């Protein structure tokens, strides 16, 4: 048995609906500006130029229903997103075969230190300090695709303290799930355990400690998160 010089770091896993088995996370990809109205609210014209991606760290995922307000920011935003989890991968995956790599779907939050992200954008710096911080990706359990079927549409919404903030339809995505898997696979070798946060609709806004966020995606249940 291999011995390690430090305690081996644990791997974050997502629970699976209707199963005792867990889904281990390898990488976390996120797509930017994938809903036209959200692109506009961020000050950009929506377009079909090639999409852009960034990553969070697997250990940024939390599944305990809580989100710790991060340090160094006074403008932390919610972004509700559908999560797509892959059971296989590869390079140069054609769009028409991309759905075959999907294990299942879930609900996720791309929590964002918006002030630090804006500063990074302005200075032409990477986004990590705005995006890839501790607990920045609360996620739900995964719903296997055998049970949900391929998800192309359905409502996605987010409430903060019972006030609706974000509400759209998954069919409003500029780049569909198969398209984003295909494009990502041109740049990265995708593999089992990778998850993709598929972008957020308009209505992003700030949260404070004590707030309760509730995300609902049609067919995927709901995910409640307390900010503390
Ligand atoms: Mn996002």
mmCIF file of C-alpha atoms and ligand atoms in Angstrom:
data_model
loop_
_atom_site.group_PDB
_atom_site.id
_atom_site.type_symbol
_atom_site.label_atom_id
_atom_site.label_comp_id
_atom_site.label_asym_id
_atom_site.label_seq_id
_atom_site.Cartn_x
_atom_site.Cartn_y
_atom_site.Cartn_z
ATOM 1 C CA UNK A 1 0.000 0.000 0.000
ATOM 2 C CA UNK A 2 1.305 3.470 -0.927
ATOM 3 C CA UNK A 3 2.439 5.619 1.942
ATOM 4 C CA UNK A 4 2.089 9.437 1.809
ATOM 5 C CA UNK A 5 4.358 12.086 3.351
ATOM 6 C CA UNK A 6 1.304 14.090 4.411
ATOM 7 C CA UNK A 7 -2.286 13.040 5.044
ATOM 8 C CA UNK A 8 -3.803 12.314 1.632
ATOM 9 C CA UNK A 9 -6.309 15.113 0.788
ATOM 10 C CA UNK A 10 -9.876 13.864 0.545
ATOM 11 C CA UNK A 11 -11.822 14.072 -2.698
ATOM 12 C CA UNK A 12 -15.121 15.938 -2.788
ATOM 13 C CA UNK A 13 -18.097 13.790 -3.795
ATOM 14 C CA UNK A 14 -21.698 14.526 -4.680
ATOM 15 C CA UNK A 15 -24.531 12.318 -3.436
ATOM 16 C CA UNK A 16 -26.647 10.575 -6.064
ATOM 17 C CA UNK A 17 -30.445 10.648 -5.865
ATOM 18 C CA UNK A 18 -31.798 7.201 -5.064
ATOM 19 C CA UNK A 19 -28.387 5.634 -4.440
ATOM 20 C CA UNK A 20 -25.962 5.107 -1.579
ATOM 21 C CA UNK A 21 -23.036 5.478 -4.005
ATOM 22 C CA UNK A 22 -21.277 8.816 -4.407
ATOM 23 C CA UNK A 23 -20.032 10.712 -7.488
ATOM 24 C CA UNK A 24 -16.362 11.754 -7.026
ATOM 25 C CA UNK A 25 -15.403 15.134 -8.500
ATOM 26 C CA UNK A 26 -12.342 15.437 -10.751
ATOM 27 C CA UNK A 27 -12.659 18.950 -12.222
ATOM 28 C CA UNK A 28 -15.164 21.813 -12.076
ATOM 29 C CA UNK A 29 -15.673 23.769 -15.297
ATOM 30 C CA UNK A 30 -17.862 26.863 -15.534
ATOM 31 C CA UNK A 31 -19.099 28.692 -18.632
ATOM 32 C CA UNK A 32 -19.411 32.489 -18.667
ATOM 33 C CA UNK A 33 -22.320 34.602 -19.976
ATOM 34 C CA UNK A 34 -24.467 31.757 -21.259
ATOM 35 C CA UNK A 35 -27.838 33.518 -20.928
ATOM 36 C CA UNK A 36 -28.408 36.631 -23.055
ATOM 37 C CA UNK A 37 -30.139 38.670 -20.334
ATOM 38 C CA UNK A 38 -27.329 37.931 -17.874
ATOM 39 C CA UNK A 39 -24.698 38.969 -20.445
ATOM 40 C CA UNK A 40 -26.586 42.268 -20.831
ATOM 41 C CA UNK A 41 -26.839 42.894 -17.064
ATOM 42 C CA UNK A 42 -23.048 42.390 -16.857
ATOM 43 C CA UNK A 43 -22.587 45.066 -19.528
ATOM 44 C CA UNK A 44 -21.944 42.845 -22.564
ATOM 45 C CA UNK A 45 -23.804 42.205 -25.786
ATOM 46 C CA UNK A 46 -24.877 38.567 -25.982
ATOM 47 C CA UNK A 47 -23.480 36.807 -29.007
ATOM 48 C CA UNK A 48 -22.591 33.439 -30.460
ATOM 49 C CA UNK A 49 -18.883 34.145 -30.414
ATOM 50 C CA UNK A 50 -17.111 31.123 -28.979
ATOM 51 C CA UNK A 51 -17.928 30.778 -25.277
ATOM 52 C CA UNK A 52 -15.323 31.155 -22.547
ATOM 53 C CA UNK A 53 -14.712 28.942 -19.563
ATOM 54 C CA UNK A 54 -13.081 29.110 -16.162
ATOM 55 C CA UNK A 55 -12.608 26.607 -13.371
ATOM 56 C CA UNK A 56 -13.329 26.246 -9.711
ATOM 57 C CA UNK A 57 -11.576 23.809 -7.427
ATOM 58 C CA UNK A 58 -13.239 20.481 -6.603
ATOM 59 C CA UNK A 59 -12.870 21.236 -2.895
ATOM 60 C CA UNK A 60 -14.854 24.490 -3.341
ATOM 61 C CA UNK A 61 -17.964 22.302 -3.583
ATOM 62 C CA UNK A 62 -20.106 22.033 -0.469
ATOM 63 C CA UNK A 63 -23.121 19.794 0.039
ATOM 64 C CA UNK A 64 -24.166 20.616 3.605
ATOM 65 C CA UNK A 65 -26.722 23.304 2.737
ATOM 66 C CA UNK A 66 -24.566 26.117 4.069
ATOM 67 C CA UNK A 67 -22.339 28.813 2.518
ATOM 68 C CA UNK A 68 -19.796 30.708 4.589
ATOM 69 C CA UNK A 69 -19.594 34.388 3.586
ATOM 70 C CA UNK A 70 -16.020 34.729 2.279
ATOM 71 C CA UNK A 71 -13.248 37.082 3.360
ATOM 72 C CA UNK A 72 -12.038 40.134 1.400
ATOM 73 C CA UNK A 73 -15.344 40.957 -0.287
ATOM 74 C CA UNK A 74 -18.337 43.174 0.422
ATOM 75 C CA UNK A 75 -20.282 42.179 -2.716
ATOM 76 C CA UNK A 76 -20.874 38.424 -2.870
ATOM 77 C CA UNK A 77 -23.326 37.369 -5.577
ATOM 78 C CA UNK A 78 -25.492 34.306 -6.099
ATOM 79 C CA UNK A 79 -25.528 32.641 -9.531
ATOM 80 C CA UNK A 80 -27.850 29.639 -9.828
ATOM 81 C CA UNK A 81 -26.797 27.152 -12.505
ATOM 82 C CA UNK A 82 -27.642 23.669 -13.743
ATOM 83 C CA UNK A 83 -24.829 21.210 -13.078
ATOM 84 C CA UNK A 84 -23.924 18.555 -15.649
ATOM 85 C CA UNK A 85 -21.836 15.617 -14.380
ATOM 86 C CA UNK A 86 -19.814 13.466 -16.788
ATOM 87 C CA UNK A 87 -19.356 9.697 -16.569
ATOM 88 C CA UNK A 88 -16.790 9.641 -19.400
ATOM 89 C CA UNK A 89 -15.014 12.107 -21.618
ATOM 90 C CA UNK A 90 -12.266 12.515 -24.177
ATOM 91 C CA UNK A 91 -11.060 15.094 -26.679
ATOM 92 C CA UNK A 92 -12.906 16.484 -29.698
ATOM 93 C CA UNK A 93 -16.304 15.080 -28.739
ATOM 94 C CA UNK A 94 -18.824 15.759 -31.538
ATOM 95 C CA UNK A 95 -21.952 17.660 -30.490
ATOM 96 C CA UNK A 96 -24.204 14.789 -31.562
ATOM 97 C CA UNK A 97 -22.408 12.334 -29.238
ATOM 98 C CA UNK A 98 -21.923 14.665 -26.255
ATOM 99 C CA UNK A 99 -25.033 13.595 -24.326
ATOM 100 C CA UNK A 100 -23.666 10.023 -24.136
ATOM 101 C CA UNK A 101 -21.021 11.267 -21.671
ATOM 102 C CA UNK A 102 -23.521 12.668 -19.162
ATOM 103 C CA UNK A 103 -23.972 10.830 -15.869
ATOM 104 C CA UNK A 104 -26.601 13.168 -14.537
ATOM 105 C CA UNK A 105 -27.714 16.650 -13.597
ATOM 106 C CA UNK A 106 -27.987 18.749 -10.461
ATOM 107 C CA UNK A 107 -28.378 22.244 -9.066
ATOM 108 C CA UNK A 108 -25.338 24.371 -8.280
ATOM 109 C CA UNK A 109 -24.352 27.850 -7.194
ATOM 110 C CA UNK A 110 -21.462 29.753 -8.751
ATOM 111 C CA UNK A 111 -20.962 32.070 -5.779
ATOM 112 C CA UNK A 112 -18.899 35.077 -6.841
ATOM 113 C CA UNK A 113 -16.909 37.767 -5.052
ATOM 114 C CA UNK A 114 -18.169 40.289 -7.641
ATOM 115 C CA UNK A 115 -16.014 43.176 -6.425
ATOM 116 C CA UNK A 116 -12.839 41.097 -6.746
ATOM 117 C CA UNK A 117 -13.958 39.721 -10.127
ATOM 118 C CA UNK A 118 -14.611 43.248 -11.460
ATOM 119 C CA UNK A 119 -11.198 44.373 -10.255
ATOM 120 C CA UNK A 120 -9.534 41.370 -11.926
ATOM 121 C CA UNK A 121 -11.393 42.030 -15.200
ATOM 122 C CA UNK A 122 -10.386 45.678 -15.156
ATOM 123 C CA UNK A 123 -6.739 44.811 -14.636
ATOM 124 C CA UNK A 124 -6.771 41.921 -17.140
ATOM 125 C CA UNK A 125 -5.986 39.447 -14.368
ATOM 126 C CA UNK A 126 -7.293 35.893 -13.848
ATOM 127 C CA UNK A 127 -10.643 35.437 -12.086
ATOM 128 C CA UNK A 128 -9.704 32.895 -9.412
ATOM 129 C CA UNK A 129 -9.954 35.216 -6.431
ATOM 130 C CA UNK A 130 -13.453 36.169 -7.544
ATOM 131 C CA UNK A 131 -14.629 32.666 -8.344
ATOM 132 C CA UNK A 132 -12.578 29.803 -6.894
ATOM 133 C CA UNK A 133 -12.694 30.449 -3.162
ATOM 134 C CA UNK A 134 -13.752 28.292 -0.221
ATOM 135 C CA UNK A 135 -17.344 27.009 -0.367
ATOM 136 C CA UNK A 136 -17.963 28.918 -3.618
ATOM 137 C CA UNK A 137 -19.863 26.037 -5.231
ATOM 138 C CA UNK A 138 -22.727 24.693 -3.102
ATOM 139 C CA UNK A 139 -24.260 21.774 -5.033
ATOM 140 C CA UNK A 140 -27.241 19.449 -4.776
ATOM 141 C CA UNK A 141 -27.335 15.707 -5.187
ATOM 142 C CA UNK A 142 -27.113 14.457 -8.780
ATOM 143 C CA UNK A 143 -30.086 13.034 -10.663
ATOM 144 C CA UNK A 144 -28.975 10.233 -13.024
ATOM 145 C CA UNK A 145 -29.843 10.802 -16.669
ATOM 146 C CA UNK A 146 -31.572 7.396 -16.796
ATOM 147 C CA UNK A 147 -34.226 8.912 -14.555
ATOM 148 C CA UNK A 148 -34.426 12.466 -15.907
ATOM 149 C CA UNK A 149 -33.865 11.885 -19.607
ATOM 150 C CA UNK A 150 -31.853 14.457 -21.536
ATOM 151 C CA UNK A 151 -32.660 17.885 -20.088
ATOM 152 C CA UNK A 152 -33.008 20.645 -22.687
ATOM 153 C CA UNK A 153 -35.585 22.900 -21.088
ATOM 154 C CA UNK A 154 -37.451 23.584 -17.880
ATOM 155 C CA UNK A 155 -37.569 26.453 -15.439
ATOM 156 C CA UNK A 156 -34.568 27.529 -13.354
ATOM 157 C CA UNK A 157 -35.142 29.940 -10.521
ATOM 158 C CA UNK A 158 -33.613 31.334 -7.372
ATOM 159 C CA UNK A 159 -35.213 32.889 -4.328
ATOM 160 C CA UNK A 160 -33.468 34.847 -1.568
ATOM 161 C CA UNK A 161 -35.568 35.009 1.615
ATOM 162 C CA UNK A 162 -38.622 34.079 -0.509
ATOM 163 C CA UNK A 163 -38.104 36.970 -2.934
ATOM 164 C CA UNK A 164 -37.576 35.773 -6.493
ATOM 165 C CA UNK A 165 -34.263 36.972 -7.910
ATOM 166 C CA UNK A 166 -33.513 34.756 -10.922
ATOM 167 C CA UNK A 167 -36.031 33.052 -13.180
ATOM 168 C CA UNK A 168 -35.546 31.724 -16.708
ATOM 169 C CA UNK A 169 -35.776 28.592 -18.811
ATOM 170 C CA UNK A 170 -32.878 26.241 -19.471
ATOM 171 C CA UNK A 171 -33.701 26.533 -23.189
ATOM 172 C CA UNK A 172 -32.577 30.195 -22.955
ATOM 173 C CA UNK A 173 -28.916 29.058 -22.820
ATOM 174 C CA UNK A 174 -26.856 30.602 -25.646
ATOM 175 C CA UNK A 175 -24.690 27.444 -25.842
ATOM 176 C CA UNK A 176 -26.532 24.165 -25.243
ATOM 177 C CA UNK A 177 -25.125 21.473 -22.956
ATOM 178 C CA UNK A 178 -23.941 19.233 -25.870
ATOM 179 C CA UNK A 179 -22.333 22.248 -27.544
ATOM 180 C CA UNK A 180 -20.436 23.248 -24.406
ATOM 181 C CA UNK A 181 -19.221 19.671 -23.803
ATOM 182 C CA UNK A 182 -18.014 19.530 -27.401
ATOM 183 C CA UNK A 183 -16.228 22.907 -27.264
ATOM 184 C CA UNK A 184 -14.675 22.218 -23.838
ATOM 185 C CA UNK A 185 -13.335 18.912 -25.154
ATOM 186 C CA UNK A 186 -11.426 20.774 -27.872
ATOM 187 C CA UNK A 187 -9.441 22.587 -25.176
ATOM 188 C CA UNK A 188 -9.308 20.028 -22.351
ATOM 189 C CA UNK A 189 -9.419 16.270 -22.090
ATOM 190 C CA UNK A 190 -12.703 15.665 -20.340
ATOM 191 C CA UNK A 191 -13.048 12.668 -18.050
ATOM 192 C CA UNK A 192 -15.372 10.845 -15.689
ATOM 193 C CA UNK A 193 -15.839 12.969 -12.582
ATOM 194 C CA UNK A 194 -15.820 16.319 -14.372
ATOM 195 C CA UNK A 195 -18.755 18.612 -13.737
ATOM 196 C CA UNK A 196 -19.832 21.677 -15.702
ATOM 197 C CA UNK A 197 -21.732 24.650 -14.274
ATOM 198 C CA UNK A 198 -23.754 25.718 -17.284
ATOM 199 C CA UNK A 199 -24.130 29.448 -16.684
ATOM 200 C CA UNK A 200 -26.578 31.663 -14.830
ATOM 201 C CA UNK A 201 -29.675 33.583 -15.930
ATOM 202 C CA UNK A 202 -30.192 37.284 -15.293
ATOM 203 C CA UNK A 203 -30.949 38.568 -11.815
ATOM 204 C CA UNK A 204 -27.676 37.946 -10.017
ATOM 205 C CA UNK A 205 -27.319 39.960 -6.834
ATOM 206 C CA UNK A 206 -25.697 40.133 -3.450
ATOM 207 C CA UNK A 207 -26.365 38.076 -0.340
ATOM 208 C CA UNK A 208 -25.590 38.665 3.327
ATOM 209 C CA UNK A 209 -24.994 36.373 6.278
ATOM 210 C CA UNK A 210 -28.387 35.206 7.526
ATOM 211 C CA UNK A 211 -29.934 35.039 4.047
ATOM 212 C CA UNK A 212 -31.599 31.874 2.833
ATOM 213 C CA UNK A 213 -31.196 31.034 -0.850
ATOM 214 C CA UNK A 214 -33.487 28.502 -2.511
ATOM 215 C CA UNK A 215 -32.770 27.256 -6.035
ATOM 216 C CA UNK A 216 -35.286 25.235 -8.025
ATOM 217 C CA UNK A 217 -34.748 23.539 -11.375
ATOM 218 C CA UNK A 218 -37.674 21.726 -12.969
ATOM 219 C CA UNK A 219 -37.110 17.979 -12.636
ATOM 220 C CA UNK A 220 -34.137 18.372 -10.270
ATOM 221 C CA UNK A 221 -35.847 19.321 -7.049
ATOM 222 C CA UNK A 222 -34.601 22.231 -5.015
ATOM 223 C CA UNK A 223 -31.537 23.250 -3.066
ATOM 224 C CA UNK A 224 -31.695 25.453 0.007
ATOM 225 C CA UNK A 225 -28.547 27.206 1.220
ATOM 226 C CA UNK A 226 -28.098 29.311 4.339
ATOM 227 C CA UNK A 227 -25.471 32.056 4.197
ATOM 228 C CA UNK A 228 -23.559 32.375 7.462
HETATM 229 MN MN1 LIG B 1 -21.574 31.535 -13.365
#
